[in-house]
CSV table of C-alpha atoms in Angstrom, one decimal:
chain,number,residue,atom,x,y,z
N,83,MET,CA,164.5,216.6,214.8
N,84,GLU,CA,167.5,216.2,212.7
N,85,ARG,CA,169.5,218.6,214.5
N,86,SER,CA,169.2,216.6,217.6
N,87,ILE,CA,170.0,213.4,216.0
N,88,ILE,CA,173.1,214.9,214.7
N,89,LYS,CA,174.1,216.4,218.1
N,90,CYS,CA,173.6,213.0,219.8
N,91,LEU,CA,175.8,211.3,217.4
N,92,ASP,CA,178.5,213.9,217.8
N,93,ASN,CA,178.2,213.4,221.5
N,94,ILE,CA,178.5,209.8,221.5
N,95,SER,CA,181.5,209.9,218.7
N,96,GLU,CA,183.3,212.1,221.0
N,97,VAL,CA,183.9,209.6,223.7
N,98,ALA,CA,187.6,208.3,223.5
N,99,SER,CA,186.9,204.7,223.3
N,100,VAL,CA,183.8,204.9,220.8
N,101,ARG,CA,184.8,203.7,217.1
N,102,GLY,CA,181.5,204.3,215.7
N,103,CYS,CA,177.7,204.6,216.5
N,104,LEU,CA,174.5,204.4,214.5
N,105,LEU,CA,170.7,205.7,215.1
N,106,ALA,CA,168.0,203.6,213.4
N,107,ASP,CA,164.1,203.7,213.5
N,108,GLU,CA,162.0,201.0,214.8
N,109,GLN,CA,161.6,199.8,211.3
N,110,GLY,CA,165.5,199.7,210.5
N,111,LEU,CA,165.7,203.0,208.8
N,112,CYS,CA,169.3,204.4,209.3
N,113,LEU,CA,168.9,207.9,211.0
N,114,GLY,CA,172.5,208.8,211.0
N,115,VAL,CA,175.8,207.0,211.5
N,116,ARG,CA,179.3,208.0,212.7
N,117,GLY,CA,182.7,206.2,212.3
N,118,GLY,CA,183.2,202.6,211.4
N,119,ILE,CA,179.7,201.3,211.3
N,120,SER,CA,178.1,200.9,208.0
N,121,PRO,CA,174.7,202.3,207.5
N,122,GLN,CA,173.6,198.9,205.6
N,123,SER,CA,173.8,197.5,209.0
N,124,SER,CA,170.9,199.4,210.5
N,125,GLY,CA,168.2,196.7,209.5
N,126,VAL,CA,170.2,193.8,211.2
N,127,ILE,CA,171.0,195.8,214.3
N,128,THR,CA,167.2,196.7,214.7
N,129,ALA,CA,166.3,193.1,214.1
N,130,LEU,CA,168.9,192.1,216.7
N,131,SER,CA,167.3,194.5,219.3
N,132,GLN,CA,163.9,193.3,218.4
N,133,GLN,CA,164.9,189.5,218.7
N,134,ALA,CA,166.5,190.3,222.3
N,135,GLY,CA,163.1,191.9,223.5
N,136,LEU,CA,161.5,188.6,222.8
N,137,LEU,CA,163.5,186.8,225.3
N,138,GLU,CA,161.4,188.7,228.1
N,139,PRO,CA,158.4,190.0,226.3
N,140,HIS,CA,156.6,190.9,229.4
N,141,SER,CA,159.3,192.9,230.8
N,142,THR,CA,158.7,196.7,230.6
N,143,LYS,CA,162.6,197.4,230.3
N,144,HIS,CA,164.4,197.1,226.9
N,145,PRO,CA,167.8,194.9,227.3
N,146,VAL,CA,171.0,195.9,225.8
N,147,VAL,CA,172.6,193.5,223.8
N,148,ILE,CA,176.5,193.2,223.6
N,149,LEU,CA,178.4,191.7,221.1
N,150,GLU,CA,182.1,191.1,222.3
N,151,ASN,CA,185.4,189.9,220.9
N,152,ASP,CA,188.9,190.4,222.4
N,153,PHE,CA,189.2,193.8,220.6
N,154,ARG,CA,185.9,195.2,220.4
N,155,GLN,CA,182.5,195.7,221.9
N,156,CYS,CA,179.1,196.6,220.1
N,157,TYR,CA,176.3,197.9,222.4
N,158,ILE,CA,172.8,197.8,220.7
N,159,HIS,CA,169.7,199.2,222.8
N,160,GLY,CA,166.2,199.9,221.4
N,161,ASN,CA,163.6,201.7,223.2
N,162,GLY,CA,160.9,200.9,221.1
N,163,LYS,CA,161.2,203.8,218.8
N,164,VAL,CA,164.9,204.4,218.2
N,165,VAL,CA,167.7,201.6,218.1
N,166,THR,CA,171.3,203.0,219.1
N,167,ALA,CA,174.5,200.7,218.4
N,168,ILE,CA,177.7,201.9,219.8
N,169,GLN,CA,180.9,200.1,218.7
N,170,LYS,CA,183.8,200.5,221.3
N,171,THR,CA,187.3,199.4,221.6
N,172,ALA,CA,187.4,196.8,224.5
N,173,ALA,CA,188.7,198.2,227.9
N,174,SER,CA,192.1,197.0,228.3
C,210,MET,CA,177.7,167.0,235.8
C,211,LEU,CA,177.8,170.3,233.7
C,212,ASN,CA,180.2,172.9,234.5
C,213,LEU,CA,177.6,175.5,233.7
C,214,GLU,CA,175.8,174.6,237.0
C,215,ARG,CA,178.9,175.7,238.8
C,216,ILE,CA,179.2,179.0,237.6
C,217,PRO,CA,178.6,181.8,240.1
C,218,ASP,CA,175.4,183.6,240.4
C,219,GLN,CA,173.8,181.4,237.5
C,220,VAL,CA,170.0,180.9,238.0
C,221,GLY,CA,169.7,178.9,234.8
C,222,TYR,CA,171.4,177.4,231.6
C,223,LEU,CA,171.0,175.9,228.3
C,224,LEU,CA,173.1,173.8,226.3
C,225,LEU,CA,172.0,173.7,222.5
C,226,THR,CA,173.5,172.1,219.3
C,227,GLU,CA,174.5,174.3,216.4
C,228,ASP,CA,171.1,174.1,215.0
C,229,GLY,CA,169.3,175.1,218.0
C,230,ALA,CA,168.1,171.7,219.5
C,231,VAL,CA,168.4,171.6,223.3
C,232,ILE,CA,170.8,169.1,224.7
C,233,SER,CA,170.3,170.0,228.3
C,234,SER,CA,169.0,172.6,230.4
C,235,GLY,CA,168.5,173.7,234.1
C,236,GLY,CA,167.4,176.1,236.6
C,237,GLU,CA,165.0,179.0,235.6
C,238,MET,CA,165.5,177.8,231.7
C,239,GLU,CA,164.8,174.2,232.1
C,240,ASN,CA,163.0,172.8,229.2
C,241,ASP,CA,162.4,176.2,227.9
C,242,GLU,CA,162.1,175.6,224.2
C,243,ARG,CA,160.8,179.0,223.5
C,244,ILE,CA,164.1,180.9,224.9
C,245,ALA,CA,166.3,178.6,222.8
C,246,ASN,CA,164.4,179.5,219.8
C,247,VAL,CA,164.6,183.1,220.6
C,248,ILE,CA,168.5,182.6,221.1
C,249,TYR,CA,168.9,180.7,218.0
C,250,GLY,CA,167.4,183.6,216.2
C,251,LEU,CA,169.8,186.0,218.0
C,252,ILE,CA,172.8,184.0,216.9
C,253,SER,CA,171.7,184.0,213.2
C,254,LEU,CA,171.2,187.7,213.0
C,255,ALA,CA,174.5,188.3,214.7
C,256,ASP,CA,176.0,186.2,212.2
C,257,LYS,CA,174.7,188.7,209.5
C,258,VAL,CA,175.9,191.7,211.7
C,259,ASP,CA,179.4,190.2,211.6
C,260,SER,CA,180.0,190.7,208.1
C,261,THR,CA,178.5,194.3,208.0
C,262,ILE,CA,180.1,195.8,211.2
C,263,GLN,CA,182.6,193.5,212.4
C,264,GLU,CA,184.8,191.5,210.1
C,265,GLU,CA,186.7,189.6,213.1
C,266,GLY,CA,183.3,188.0,214.4
C,267,TYR,CA,182.2,187.6,217.9
C,268,LYS,CA,183.1,185.6,220.8
C,269,ARG,CA,180.3,186.5,223.1
C,270,ILE,CA,177.0,187.8,223.1
C,271,SER,CA,175.2,189.4,226.2
C,272,VAL,CA,171.6,190.4,226.6
C,273,VAL,CA,171.7,192.7,229.8
C,274,TYR,CA,168.8,193.7,231.6
C,275,ASP,CA,168.8,195.7,235.0
C,276,ASP,CA,169.1,192.9,237.4
C,277,HIS,CA,170.1,189.9,235.2
C,278,CYS,CA,171.7,189.0,232.0
C,279,TYR,CA,171.9,186.1,229.5
C,280,VAL,CA,175.4,185.2,228.3
C,281,ILE,CA,175.5,183.3,225.0
C,282,CYS,CA,179.0,181.7,223.8
C,283,LEU,CA,179.7,178.9,221.1
C,284,SER,CA,182.0,176.4,222.2
C,285,ASN,CA,182.9,172.9,220.9
C,286,LYS,CA,180.2,173.1,218.3
C,287,LYS,CA,177.6,173.7,220.9
C,288,ILE,CA,175.9,177.0,221.9
C,289,HIS,CA,176.2,177.6,225.8
C,290,VAL,CA,173.6,180.0,227.4
C,291,VAL,CA,173.6,181.0,231.1
C,292,LYS,CA,171.3,183.4,232.7
C,293,ARG,CA,173.0,185.1,235.8
C,294,LYS,CA,171.6,187.5,238.5
C,295,PHE,CA,173.6,190.5,239.4
C,296,LEU,CA,174.7,190.8,242.9
C,297,GLN,CA,173.2,193.7,245.0
C,298,ASN,CA,176.3,195.6,245.2
C,299,HIS,CA,177.7,195.0,241.8
C,300,THR,CA,176.4,196.5,238.5
C,301,GLU,CA,177.3,193.4,236.6
C,302,PRO,CA,178.9,189.8,237.0
C,303,ALA,CA,182.4,189.4,237.1
C,304,VAL,CA,183.5,188.1,233.6
C,305,ALA,CA,183.9,184.4,233.9
């Protein structure tokens, strides 16, 4: 299991515009991190994903939360078991 | 009256005070206090993310589903929320 998590993190962080990525479980425990994201943020990231799911609690699909400023974008997606956060530089 | 109503593809909007009270609403989100509370919670959490992964802060929060999205911005000490449907031929709406 650990090997697949490491492989997944490596694959994501290889993409040119990605600055950092984080995987957390549904309770906010950090499973792994690469790049500029702090492992301490895994709890807040999981909470954000769960809070966004409350917008449409009857929807079978999990939403993607995007936090944006002029320079960076942070994509957060939870599938009920694992929450993924990817921080990217904004497309120019 | 509100410019939010003129946004292309919008199907609902909310205008909230900084502490989460509804100032005005329309479309699919008319008088939807539940959504207002969820969005206020989302912003409170995003404030905490700021300090841990993004020191510059955020301008906009989007919650994206397959065929629609919620776009949240803070401007003029008010929280603006718009629900937009995606056009059939586009994967996401044009940035306003």
